[in-house]
Coordinates of C-alpha atoms in Angstrom, one line a residue:
M1 CA 0.2 -22.3 32.8
K2 CA -2.2 -24.5 31.4
A3 CA -1.8 -26.1 27.8
K4 CA -4.5 -25.9 25.2
N5 CA -5.4 -28.4 22.5
N6 CA -2.4 -27.3 20.4
G7 CA 0.1 -28.0 23.1
N8 CA 0.9 -24.2 23.5
P9 CA 0.9 -22.8 27.1
E10 CA -2.1 -20.7 27.8
I11 CA -1.4 -17.1 29.6
H12 CA -3.4 -13.9 30.3
T13 CA -2.4 -10.6 28.4
W14 CA -0.1 -8.1 30.1
E15 CA 0.9 -10.9 32.6
M16 CA 4.6 -10.9 32.9
Q17 CA 6.4 -14.3 31.3
E18 CA 10.0 -15.1 31.6
I19 CA 12.0 -16.8 28.8
V20 CA 15.2 -18.3 30.4
L21 CA 18.4 -18.6 28.3
E22 CA 21.4 -20.5 29.5
A23 CA 24.7 -19.4 27.7
K24 CA 26.9 -22.4 26.8
N25 CA 30.1 -20.1 26.4
E26 CA 32.4 -18.5 29.0
Y27 CA 32.6 -14.8 29.0
E28 CA 35.0 -12.5 30.9
N29 CA 32.0 -10.1 31.7
F30 CA 28.7 -11.7 31.4
Y31 CA 27.1 -8.2 31.8
T32 CA 29.1 -6.5 29.1
D33 CA 30.2 -9.0 26.7
V34 CA 26.4 -10.6 25.9
T35 CA 23.5 -8.7 24.5
C36 CA 20.5 -11.3 24.0
W37 CA 17.2 -11.0 23.0
V38 CA 14.0 -12.7 21.7
D39 CA 12.1 -11.5 18.6
L40 CA 8.5 -11.7 19.6
E41 CA 5.6 -11.9 17.3
G42 CA 1.9 -11.8 18.0
P43 CA -1.2 -9.8 17.1
D44 CA -0.3 -6.4 15.7
F45 CA 3.0 -6.6 17.5
S46 CA 6.5 -7.5 16.0
K47 CA 9.5 -6.2 18.1
R48 CA 12.7 -7.2 19.6
I49 CA 12.8 -7.6 23.5
Y50 CA 16.1 -7.5 25.1
G51 CA 17.0 -9.9 28.1
F52 CA 19.4 -9.3 31.0
W53 CA 22.0 -11.2 32.9
N54 CA 20.8 -12.9 36.1
G55 CA 24.0 -14.2 37.6
D56 CA 26.0 -17.2 36.7
N57 CA 25.3 -18.2 32.9
V58 CA 21.7 -17.4 33.1
Y59 CA 19.9 -14.7 30.8
I60 CA 16.2 -14.0 31.2
V61 CA 14.0 -12.2 28.7
R62 CA 10.6 -10.9 30.3
I63 CA 7.8 -10.3 28.0
V64 CA 4.2 -9.6 27.8
A65 CA 1.4 -10.3 25.2
T66 CA -0.7 -7.2 24.5
K67 CA -3.4 -8.7 23.0
A68 CA -5.1 -12.1 22.7
G69 CA -4.0 -14.6 20.5
L70 CA -1.1 -16.8 19.2
W71 CA 2.3 -15.5 20.0
T72 CA 5.7 -16.9 18.8
W73 CA 9.2 -15.9 19.9
K74 CA 12.8 -16.9 18.6
S75 CA 16.0 -16.2 20.7
G76 CA 19.2 -14.4 19.3
S77 CA 22.3 -12.5 20.6
N78 CA 25.6 -10.7 19.8
Q79 CA 27.4 -14.0 20.3
P80 CA 26.6 -16.2 17.1
T81 CA 28.3 -19.3 18.3
D82 CA 26.6 -19.5 21.6
N83 CA 23.9 -22.5 21.1
G84 CA 22.5 -21.7 24.4
L85 CA 21.4 -18.2 23.6
N86 CA 20.4 -18.5 19.8
N87 CA 17.7 -20.0 17.9
N88 CA 15.6 -21.1 20.8
T89 CA 12.1 -21.0 19.9
G90 CA 8.6 -20.9 21.5
A91 CA 4.9 -20.3 21.4
F92 CA 1.8 -19.6 23.5
N93 CA -1.6 -18.4 23.3
A94 CA -2.9 -15.3 25.3
I95 CA -6.6 -14.7 26.5
D96 CA -8.1 -11.8 28.1
W97 CA -8.9 -11.1 31.6
T98 CA -12.6 -10.8 32.4
E99 CA -13.9 -7.5 33.5
N100 CA -14.2 -8.5 37.1
E101 CA -10.7 -9.7 36.7
K102 CA -9.7 -6.2 35.9
E103 CA -11.7 -4.7 38.6
Q104 CA -9.6 -6.7 40.9
N105 CA -6.2 -5.3 39.5
P106 CA -6.2 -2.5 36.9
N107 CA -2.8 -3.4 35.7
R108 CA -4.6 -6.2 33.6
R109 CA -6.1 -3.3 31.7
G110 CA -2.9 -2.9 29.8
F111 CA 0.0 -0.6 30.2
V112 CA -0.1 3.3 30.7
K113 CA -0.1 5.5 27.6
Q114 CA -0.8 8.8 26.4
T115 CA -4.3 9.6 25.8
E116 CA -5.1 10.6 22.2
N117 CA -5.1 14.2 22.6
G118 CA -1.6 14.0 24.3
H119 CA -2.4 15.6 27.6
A120 CA -3.4 12.8 30.0
L121 CA -2.8 9.2 30.8
E122 CA -4.9 6.1 30.4
Y123 CA -4.6 2.2 30.4
T124 CA -4.5 0.4 27.1
D125 CA -8.1 -0.2 27.3
G126 CA -9.0 3.5 27.7
T127 CA -9.9 3.3 31.3
P128 CA -8.4 6.6 32.7
F129 CA -5.2 6.5 34.9
F130 CA -4.4 9.4 36.9
M131 CA -1.4 9.0 39.0
I132 CA -1.9 9.4 42.9
G133 CA 1.7 8.9 43.7
D134 CA 4.1 9.1 46.8
T135 CA 7.7 9.4 47.1
W136 CA 10.0 6.7 48.4
L137 CA 13.0 7.4 46.8
A138 CA 15.0 4.8 49.0
G139 CA 12.1 2.3 49.0
S140 CA 14.2 0.1 46.6
T141 CA 16.8 -0.6 49.4
W142 CA 16.7 -2.3 52.7
R143 CA 15.5 1.0 54.4
L144 CA 11.9 -0.5 53.4
P145 CA 12.5 -4.2 53.4
F146 CA 10.5 -6.6 51.6
R147 CA 9.1 -9.2 54.3
N148 CA 7.5 -11.6 52.0
A149 CA 4.7 -11.4 54.8
T150 CA 1.2 -10.4 54.8
T151 CA 0.1 -7.1 56.7
Q152 CA -3.2 -6.5 58.4
K153 CA -5.6 -4.4 56.5
D154 CA -5.9 -1.7 59.4
Y155 CA -2.2 -1.5 59.6
V156 CA -1.0 1.8 61.2
P157 CA 2.6 2.8 60.4
G158 CA 5.2 2.3 63.2
P159 CA 8.7 1.3 63.9
G160 CA 9.7 -2.1 62.0
I161 CA 7.5 -1.1 58.9
G162 CA 8.0 -3.3 55.8
F163 CA 7.4 -2.8 52.2
E164 CA 4.3 -4.6 52.1
D165 CA 3.1 -2.6 55.2
A166 CA 3.6 0.7 53.6
I167 CA 2.1 -0.3 50.5
N168 CA -1.1 -1.6 52.1
Y169 CA -1.4 1.7 54.0
R170 CA -1.2 3.7 50.9
D171 CA -3.5 1.4 49.1
N172 CA -6.0 2.0 51.6
Q173 CA -5.7 5.8 50.8
G174 CA -6.4 5.5 47.2
Y175 CA -2.7 5.6 46.0
N176 CA -1.7 3.9 42.7
S177 CA 1.9 4.9 42.5
V178 CA 5.2 5.1 44.3
S179 CA 8.5 6.8 43.2
M180 CA 11.8 4.9 43.9
I181 CA 15.5 5.3 42.7
A182 CA 16.7 1.9 41.5
T183 CA 20.2 2.3 42.9
F184 CA 22.5 4.7 44.9
P185 CA 26.1 3.8 43.6
N186 CA 28.9 5.1 45.7
W187 CA 26.8 5.6 48.7
E188 CA 28.1 4.0 52.1
A189 CA 27.9 4.7 55.7
D190 CA 31.8 4.8 55.8
N191 CA 34.5 6.9 57.1
Y192 CA 34.0 9.7 54.3
P193 CA 31.6 12.5 54.4
S194 CA 28.2 12.5 52.6
T195 CA 29.6 14.8 50.0
Y196 CA 33.1 14.3 48.9
A197 CA 35.5 14.2 46.0
D198 CA 38.7 11.8 45.7
S199 CA 42.2 12.9 45.2
S200 CA 41.7 14.0 41.4
G201 CA 38.8 16.2 42.5
I202 CA 36.0 14.3 41.0
F203 CA 33.0 14.2 43.4
L204 CA 31.9 10.6 44.1
R205 CA 28.6 11.2 45.7
N206 CA 26.3 14.1 47.2
A207 CA 24.4 11.7 49.3
W208 CA 21.5 12.2 52.0
E209 CA 23.4 12.3 55.4
K210 CA 23.1 9.8 57.8
F211 CA 22.8 11.7 61.1
G212 CA 24.4 10.6 64.4
Y213 CA 27.4 9.1 62.8
D214 CA 30.8 9.2 64.7
V215 CA 32.6 11.7 62.5
S216 CA 35.8 11.7 64.6
N217 CA 37.7 9.9 62.3
M218 CA 36.4 11.1 59.0
K219 CA 38.8 10.9 56.0
G220 CA 37.4 12.7 53.0
T221 CA 37.2 16.3 52.3
D222 CA 35.1 18.3 49.8
A223 CA 36.5 21.0 47.4
S224 CA 36.6 23.5 50.1
G225 CA 38.6 21.4 52.6
G226 CA 35.8 20.9 54.8
L227 CA 34.3 17.5 55.9
S228 CA 30.9 17.7 54.0
Y229 CA 28.9 19.8 51.7
W230 CA 26.0 19.4 54.3
G231 CA 28.0 19.1 57.3
T232 CA 30.0 16.8 59.3
F233 CA 27.9 13.3 58.4
T234 CA 28.4 10.5 56.4
S235 CA 26.3 8.9 53.7
K236 CA 23.1 6.7 54.3
N237 CA 23.7 3.1 53.5
M238 CA 21.8 1.9 50.3
R239 CA 22.3 -1.6 49.9
D240 CA 19.6 -4.2 49.6
E241 CA 18.2 -6.3 52.4
Y242 CA 20.9 -8.7 52.2
G243 CA 23.9 -6.2 52.1
N244 CA 24.3 -6.3 48.4
L245 CA 25.6 -3.3 46.2
P246 CA 24.3 -2.7 42.7
F247 CA 27.6 -2.9 41.3
N248 CA 31.1 -4.2 42.1
M249 CA 33.5 -1.6 43.5
S250 CA 36.3 -0.5 41.5
D251 CA 39.7 -2.0 42.0
K252 CA 41.3 1.1 40.5
H253 CA 39.4 3.9 42.2
K254 CA 38.5 3.9 45.5
G255 CA 35.1 4.7 46.5
V256 CA 33.7 4.3 42.9
S257 CA 31.4 1.6 41.8
N258 CA 32.7 -0.5 38.8
F259 CA 29.7 0.5 36.5
D260 CA 30.7 -2.2 33.9
Y261 CA 30.3 -4.9 36.6
I262 CA 26.8 -5.1 37.7
N263 CA 25.6 -7.4 40.5
P264 CA 22.3 -9.2 39.7
E265 CA 21.8 -10.2 43.5
Y266 CA 20.7 -6.7 44.2
F267 CA 18.3 -6.6 41.7
K268 CA 16.8 -9.8 42.7
S269 CA 15.6 -8.1 45.7
L270 CA 14.3 -5.2 43.7
D271 CA 12.4 -7.9 41.7
K272 CA 10.4 -8.8 44.6
K273 CA 8.9 -5.3 45.3
M274 CA 8.5 -4.6 41.6
A275 CA 6.5 -7.7 41.4
F276 CA 4.3 -6.8 44.8
L277 CA 3.7 -3.4 43.4
S278 CA 2.2 -4.9 40.2
E279 CA 0.1 -7.4 41.8
Q280 CA -1.3 -4.6 44.0
G281 CA -2.2 -2.6 41.0
F282 CA 0.4 -0.1 41.3
V283 CA 2.0 1.5 38.4
T284 CA 5.7 2.5 39.7
L285 CA 7.9 5.3 38.9
L286 CA 11.1 3.8 38.8
E287 CA 14.3 5.8 38.1
T288 CA 17.7 4.8 37.1
V289 CA 20.0 6.6 39.5
R290 CA 20.4 9.8 41.1
R291 CA 22.7 12.6 39.3
D292 CA 25.4 12.6 41.6
A293 CA 26.7 9.3 40.4
G294 CA 27.3 11.0 37.1
P295 CA 30.6 13.0 37.4
S296 CA 32.7 9.4 38.6
W297 CA 30.7 7.4 35.8
N298 CA 31.7 10.0 33.5
A299 CA 35.4 10.4 34.6
Y300 CA 36.4 6.7 34.8
F301 CA 34.2 5.1 32.1
D302 CA 32.8 5.2 28.8
F303 CA 29.7 7.1 30.1
N304 CA 27.6 7.0 26.9
E305 CA 27.9 3.3 26.4
S306 CA 28.0 2.3 30.1
F307 CA 25.2 4.2 31.3
A308 CA 23.0 3.1 28.1
R309 CA 23.7 -0.6 29.1
Y310 CA 22.5 0.3 32.7
V311 CA 19.5 2.0 31.5
Q312 CA 18.8 -1.1 29.3
Y313 CA 19.4 -3.5 31.9
L314 CA 16.8 -1.7 34.2
I315 CA 14.2 -1.7 31.2
S316 CA 15.0 -5.4 30.2
R317 CA 14.5 -6.3 33.9
Y318 CA 11.3 -4.2 34.6
G319 CA 10.0 -3.6 31.0
A320 CA 7.4 -6.2 31.2
Y321 CA 5.7 -4.4 34.1
N322 CA 3.4 -1.7 33.8
F323 CA 5.6 1.2 35.1
I324 CA 6.6 4.7 34.1
F325 CA 10.3 5.0 33.6
S326 CA 12.7 7.9 34.6
G327 CA 15.9 8.2 32.6
I328 CA 17.7 10.2 35.5
H329 CA 16.7 11.5 38.8
L330 CA 17.8 15.0 38.0
D331 CA 16.5 16.9 41.0
W332 CA 19.5 19.3 40.9
I333 CA 22.0 20.3 38.2
P334 CA 25.0 21.7 40.3
K335 CA 28.4 21.7 38.4
E336 CA 30.4 19.8 41.0
F337 CA 27.7 16.9 41.9
S338 CA 26.1 16.2 38.6
L339 CA 26.7 16.1 34.9
T340 CA 24.7 18.7 32.7
A341 CA 21.2 18.1 31.3
N342 CA 23.0 18.1 27.9
Q343 CA 25.3 15.0 29.0
F344 CA 22.3 13.1 30.3
N345 CA 20.2 13.9 27.3
E346 CA 23.0 12.6 25.0
A347 CA 23.3 9.5 26.9
L348 CA 19.5 8.9 27.1
T349 CA 19.6 9.7 23.1
Y350 CA 22.5 7.4 22.6
H351 CA 20.6 4.5 24.5
L352 CA 17.6 5.1 22.5
E353 CA 19.4 4.8 18.9
K354 CA 21.2 1.6 20.3
Y355 CA 18.4 -0.3 21.9
G356 CA 15.1 1.3 20.7
P357 CA 12.2 2.7 22.8
M358 CA 10.4 1.3 25.7
P359 CA 9.4 -2.3 25.0
F360 CA 5.9 -2.3 25.4
G361 CA 5.1 1.4 24.9
Q362 CA 5.5 2.6 28.6
I363 CA 6.0 6.1 29.4
H364 CA 9.5 7.6 29.8
T365 CA 10.1 10.7 31.7
T366 CA 12.6 12.2 34.2
L367 CA 12.3 13.6 37.7
I368 CA 13.6 17.2 37.2
D369 CA 14.9 20.5 38.5
R370 CA 12.4 23.2 37.6
S371 CA 11.3 21.7 34.0
T372 CA 12.1 19.0 31.5
Y373 CA 11.5 21.4 28.8
K374 CA 13.8 24.1 30.1
A375 CA 16.4 21.2 30.7
F376 CA 16.1 19.2 27.6
G377 CA 13.9 20.9 25.1
H378 CA 11.0 19.0 23.5
D379 CA 10.2 16.5 20.7
K380 CA 13.2 15.9 18.5
D381 CA 15.5 17.8 21.0
C382 CA 15.0 14.6 23.3
P383 CA 13.5 11.9 21.6
W384 CA 13.5 9.4 24.5
L385 CA 11.4 11.7 26.3
T386 CA 7.4 11.0 26.1
M387 CA 6.3 12.8 29.4
H388 CA 7.3 16.0 30.8
S389 CA 7.7 17.1 34.3
V390 CA 8.3 19.9 36.6
G391 CA 9.8 19.7 40.0
N392 CA 12.0 20.6 43.1
K393 CA 12.2 24.1 42.1
P394 CA 10.2 26.2 42.3
R395 CA 7.7 25.2 45.1
D396 CA 5.2 28.0 45.0
H397 CA 3.2 29.8 42.2
R398 CA 5.7 30.1 39.8
V399 CA 5.3 26.6 38.9
S400 CA 2.1 27.1 37.4
S401 CA 3.7 29.0 34.5
A402 CA 5.9 26.2 33.7
I403 CA 3.1 23.7 33.5
D404 CA 1.2 26.0 31.4
T405 CA 4.2 26.2 29.0
L406 CA 4.2 22.3 28.9
F407 CA 0.7 22.1 28.2
N408 CA 1.0 24.3 25.2
L409 CA 3.9 22.4 23.5
N410 CA 3.4 20.9 20.0
P411 CA 2.9 18.0 19.8
P412 CA 1.3 17.7 23.1
Y413 CA 2.8 15.3 25.9
P414 CA 1.4 14.6 29.3
A415 CA 2.8 16.6 32.2
I416 CA 3.2 16.0 35.8
N417 CA 4.8 17.7 39.1
F418 CA 7.1 15.0 40.5
E419 CA 8.6 17.1 43.5
P420 CA 6.0 19.5 44.7
Y421 CA 5.9 20.9 48.4
Y422 CA 7.2 18.3 51.0
T423 CA 5.4 18.2 54.3
G424 CA 7.7 18.1 57.0
W425 CA 10.9 19.3 55.4
N426 CA 13.1 22.2 56.8
H427 CA 14.7 23.3 53.7
S428 CA 15.6 26.4 51.8
I429 CA 13.6 25.2 48.7
N430 CA 10.6 24.3 50.6
K431 CA 9.5 27.4 52.3
P432 CA 6.7 29.2 50.2
N433 CA 7.4 33.0 50.7
G434 CA 10.0 32.1 53.1
E435 CA 7.4 30.5 55.6
R436 CA 8.3 27.0 57.2
P437 CA 5.4 25.9 59.4
P438 CA 5.6 22.9 61.9
A439 CA 5.5 19.6 60.5
N440 CA 2.2 18.1 60.0
S441 CA 0.5 21.4 61.0
A442 CA -2.7 22.7 59.4
R443 CA -0.5 25.1 57.5
D444 CA 2.0 22.6 56.6
N445 CA -0.7 20.1 55.1
Y446 CA -2.3 23.4 53.2
F447 CA 0.6 23.9 51.4
A448 CA 0.8 20.4 50.2
R449 CA -2.8 20.7 48.9
A450 CA -2.3 24.0 47.1
Q451 CA 0.4 22.3 45.2
M452 CA -1.7 19.2 44.6
Y453 CA -4.6 21.4 42.9
G454 CA -2.7 24.0 41.7
S455 CA -0.4 22.0 39.8
V456 CA -3.1 19.6 38.1
L457 CA -5.3 22.6 37.2
S458 CA -2.4 24.4 35.6
G459 CA -2.4 21.5 33.1
A460 CA -0.4 18.7 34.7
L461 CA -3.3 16.2 33.8
S462 CA -1.1 13.2 34.4
G463 CA -1.9 13.1 38.0
H464 CA 0.4 14.2 41.1
V465 CA 3.0 12.8 43.3
H466 CA 2.8 13.6 47.1
G467 CA 6.0 14.1 49.1
T468 CA 7.4 14.4 52.5
A469 CA 10.6 15.2 54.4
A470 CA 11.0 11.3 54.8
Y471 CA 11.9 10.6 51.3
D472 CA 15.2 9.1 52.2
I473 CA 13.3 6.6 54.6
T474 CA 15.4 7.3 57.9
T475 CA 14.6 4.1 59.8
I476 CA 15.1 2.3 63.0
G477 CA 18.3 3.0 65.0
E478 CA 18.8 6.3 63.0
P479 CA 18.1 9.5 64.5
E480 CA 16.0 11.9 62.5
G481 CA 18.4 14.6 62.0
V482 CA 16.6 17.1 59.6
R483 CA 14.2 14.3 58.3
P484 CA 11.4 12.5 60.2
H485 CA 11.3 8.8 60.5
F486 CA 9.3 7.3 57.6
W487 CA 6.5 5.9 59.7
E488 CA 5.7 9.1 61.2
A489 CA 5.6 11.0 57.9
L490 CA 3.4 8.5 56.4
K491 CA 0.7 9.6 58.8
Y492 CA 1.0 13.1 57.7
D493 CA -2.4 14.4 56.9
S494 CA -1.2 15.8 53.6
G495 CA -1.0 12.1 52.5
S496 CA -4.3 11.1 53.4
V497 CA -6.0 13.9 51.4
M498 CA -4.5 12.9 48.1
Q499 CA -7.3 10.5 47.3
H500 CA -9.9 13.5 47.6
L501 CA -7.7 15.0 44.4
N502 CA -8.6 11.8 42.6
T503 CA -12.3 11.9 43.4
F504 CA -12.6 15.5 42.4
M505 CA -10.6 15.2 39.0
L506 CA -12.3 11.8 38.0
S507 CA -15.9 12.9 39.3
E508 CA -17.0 13.1 35.6
G509 CA -15.2 10.2 34.5
K510 CA -12.7 10.7 31.3
K511 CA -14.1 14.2 30.8
Y512 CA -11.2 15.9 32.8
Q513 CA -8.8 14.7 29.8
N514 CA -10.2 17.5 27.8
L515 CA -10.0 20.3 30.1
E516 CA -7.6 23.2 29.1
P517 CA -6.1 26.0 31.1
A518 CA -8.6 28.8 31.3
R519 CA -7.2 30.8 34.6
K520 CA -7.3 34.2 32.5
Y521 CA -11.0 33.8 32.4
V522 CA -11.2 33.9 36.4
N523 CA -11.6 37.6 37.3
P524 CA -9.5 38.6 39.5
N525 CA -7.6 35.1 39.6
K526 CA -5.3 36.4 42.7
S527 CA -6.1 38.5 45.7
S528 CA -4.1 41.8 46.1
G529 CA -0.7 41.4 47.3
S530 CA -0.5 37.7 47.0
P531 CA 3.1 36.8 46.3
E532 CA 4.2 34.8 43.3
M533 CA 6.7 33.0 45.6
G534 CA 3.9 32.0 48.0
L535 CA 0.9 29.6 47.8
D536 CA -1.9 31.9 49.1
G537 CA -4.6 33.8 47.3
W538 CA -4.6 32.5 43.7
S539 CA -7.4 31.0 41.8
Y540 CA -7.1 28.2 39.0
M541 CA -9.6 27.1 36.4
M542 CA -9.4 24.5 33.6
R543 CA -12.2 24.3 31.1
T544 CA -13.2 22.2 28.1
P545 CA -13.2 23.8 24.6
K546 CA -17.0 23.5 24.5
K547 CA -17.2 25.4 28.0
D548 CA -19.6 22.8 29.2
F549 CA -17.5 21.5 32.2
A550 CA -14.9 23.2 34.3
L551 CA -12.9 22.7 37.4
L552 CA -11.5 25.1 39.8
Y553 CA -9.4 25.6 42.8
F554 CA -9.3 28.6 45.0
E555 CA -6.3 29.1 47.4
N556 CA -6.7 30.3 51.0
Q557 CA -7.2 33.8 51.0
S558 CA -8.5 33.9 47.5
V559 CA -11.0 36.6 46.5
L560 CA -14.7 36.0 45.0
P561 CA -14.4 36.4 41.1
E562 CA -16.3 36.3 38.2
L563 CA -16.0 33.7 35.7
I564 CA -16.0 35.0 32.1
D565 CA -16.2 33.7 28.5
F566 CA -18.8 31.0 29.1
T567 CA -21.7 30.3 27.0
P568 CA -23.9 33.0 27.3
N569 CA -27.7 32.7 28.6
V570 CA -27.4 29.0 29.7
F571 CA -27.8 27.3 33.0
Y572 CA -24.6 25.9 34.9
S573 CA -24.7 23.6 37.9
L574 CA -21.9 24.5 40.5
T575 CA -21.0 22.2 43.0
W576 CA -18.3 22.8 45.8
F577 CA -16.0 20.4 46.9
N578 CA -13.8 20.3 50.2
P579 CA -10.1 19.4 49.6
L580 CA -9.5 18.8 53.2
S581 CA -12.6 16.3 53.9
G582 CA -13.3 15.2 50.2
I583 CA -17.1 16.1 50.8
W584 CA -19.3 17.7 48.0
G585 CA -21.5 20.4 48.7
N586 CA -25.0 20.8 47.4
S587 CA -25.3 21.9 43.6
I588 CA -26.8 25.1 42.7
S589 CA -28.1 26.4 39.5
I590 CA -26.7 29.7 38.0
K591 CA -27.4 31.2 34.4
T592 CA -24.9 33.3 32.8
N593 CA -25.8 36.7 31.4
K594 CA -25.5 37.6 27.8
K595 CA -21.7 38.3 28.2
G596 CA -21.3 34.7 29.3
V597 CA -20.6 35.6 32.8
L598 CA -21.0 33.6 35.9
K599 CA -21.1 35.4 39.1
L600 CA -20.2 33.2 42.2
L601 CA -22.3 34.0 45.1
E602 CA -20.0 33.2 48.0
F603 CA -17.6 30.7 49.2
P604 CA -18.6 27.9 51.3
D605 CA -17.0 29.4 54.2
K606 CA -19.1 32.6 53.5
Q607 CA -15.8 34.8 53.8
N608 CA -14.2 37.0 51.0
P609 CA -11.3 36.6 51.0
S610 CA -11.8 32.8 51.8
I611 CA -10.3 31.6 54.9
T612 CA -9.3 28.1 53.6
D613 CA -9.1 26.5 50.2
W614 CA -12.0 25.2 48.0
A615 CA -12.5 23.4 44.8
L616 CA -15.6 23.7 42.3
K617 CA -17.1 21.7 39.6
I618 CA -18.9 23.5 37.0
M619 CA -21.4 21.6 34.5
Q620 CA -23.8 23.0 31.9
T621 CA -27.1 21.9 32.3
T622 CA -30.3 22.3 30.5
K623 CA -32.3 23.9 33.4

C-alpha cells in the first residue's frame, strides 16, 4: 500500500485487507473464549466485522472497502481487559479500479448479490454474474494440493495434478466458480469403516470410501453389525497438504473431532486456495461441512453454540472474498447419518441472531437434497437463506417443477441446481429413467447438457454447477473404485460444453435476467411417452413479460411445437444454437399470426422428433 498526503494507506475497493490483533491475556481456549471484531465505517457503510483466531495469541480481522473514500476502524472484543484486542484504531483511503483492471479480474466489480428483481445474480456494479461452476467437494484438502507454482496455459489434466493446474484448465473453459466443502471432520483412513457408529450408537461419519484398503483388521461396525454401510472400505483421508486436521480430536469420544478446539493450521492451507481463486476471478461456493458430522456434533457438544461459532469462523476467515456461502452440505437427510433440516435451520438461525448476516452482503445458501424450500421453507422460515437451490434428487425432469416453484415464491430469491446429473457416476440416483450409459459417452454427456439447459430454463437463472463422479477427488495411489480419477473426469466432454451455456444465456447481455418460465406456451412441450423420470423429449421456454425475447431448449426426441401467446402480427428473429458445439445458426424471420402463434418450420437436424438436443433464441424485430 502506498500512503497519500494525509498519511493513510491507499488501497483498492473490494481488495481484502488484514487487521492483526495480538491478545495480551492468556486464555484456556483462544477459539471459544474470545470474540473480537472491528467496527468499520466508510461511505454508506457502518458495520461490525468479526475476526478469527489464527494460532498463538494472534487474531485477524479481514475487511474490504465497498466504495471509494475514507474508511476508519476501531477494534473491540468480549474481553474488555485485553489491551491487545480493544481500542486499536486505523484509517485508509480506498480508490476504484479502472475499467481495464476490472476486465482483468471481475471480482474487482464487487461482490455477487441478487439482481433487483430477485431472480438472478450480478456484481455490485451491475455486471451480470452467471455461475459456471464445477463440483470439487474435496478440493479444500490435500487431494488437490496447492503447489505455489505456475501452470502451463495449455495444461492437460493428468496424474500429479495440482490446484492451480485444475483452476487454469477450467478457467480456459470459461468457468467462474468451483464448489468445495471446507472440512470433513471424523474422516480418516483408519481401521474403521467409511460409515460406522460408536459404542453409544452415534454415527461418527458416512464418508466416501477409500477403495483398495486392507480391511482384514477392520474394527468398527454399523448399526446392522456389518463392516460398513457402503461396503468393507474405510474413509478417505481429508487432511490438508501438511497432514493437519481441521479440529483437535476429542479425548473423551474416540474418533470424534473436538468441535470446540479448532486447528488454524489447517485453514492456513485453505487460505492459499481461496486467495488464488479470488485472484483468478472465481467466485467460490464454500460449504461449512458435510451433514454426516452432525450426529456426533449434536450428541457430544452444545450444537447450536458450537456450530454457530464454526460457521462464524469460516465467515470471518473468508468473508472478505467474493464467494457464495453454504451453511451446510445437506445432500441427503437420512436419520442415522445426518441431523434433520429443522436442526440445521435452527442452528443457522441461531448463528444469524448472534453474529448477524454475511459481512459484505454475500449470498448465503445451501447445497440440498431435493429443494431448500421443501427442507427449510422460505423468507422468515429460514431468515439466513438468501438463495434457494435444488439438487441431488431427483436428477431428471421432476426437478423442473421444483425450480418453477422456487421461481414463483414471494419475495423472489435467486435459484440454482447445485447437484444435477454427474457424468461417469454409477449410482442409483444418477440413472435417468433407469439408464446408466458408459462414462463420457455421447449419451452420458447428453444427460449433463439436458440438466444444464433444462434447469436454467425452468427458472434457475443464477447459473449452473457441473458435476462428475470425481467430486471426491480420488488421486494418485488410490484405485478408482466406483469413481474415476479426478484428472480423467476433468476431461469429460460434459465439462467443456458448460461454457456454451454461458454464451447462450448472455447472448443479449443482462436481458436474460428478466425471463420468466413459459413452458406452458410451448405446444406440445413434451413428446408422447417421454418419461417424467427421464431426460428425453421435453421442451423448455423462458420469455420476458413484454414477449420480445425468449430462450428455449429442446431435449433429444423433442417434437416440433407451436409457440403460442406471442405478440400477434409482428416479426420475430429465430436463431438456433448448438449446445454441443456452441455454434449459432443463421437467423430466420417469422411473423406471428393474428393469434400470436409462432410456427417453427423444422429443427436444424431436419428430424421430427429431433435426434439430438437444440437451443433457440427468439427476438422481436421490426421486420
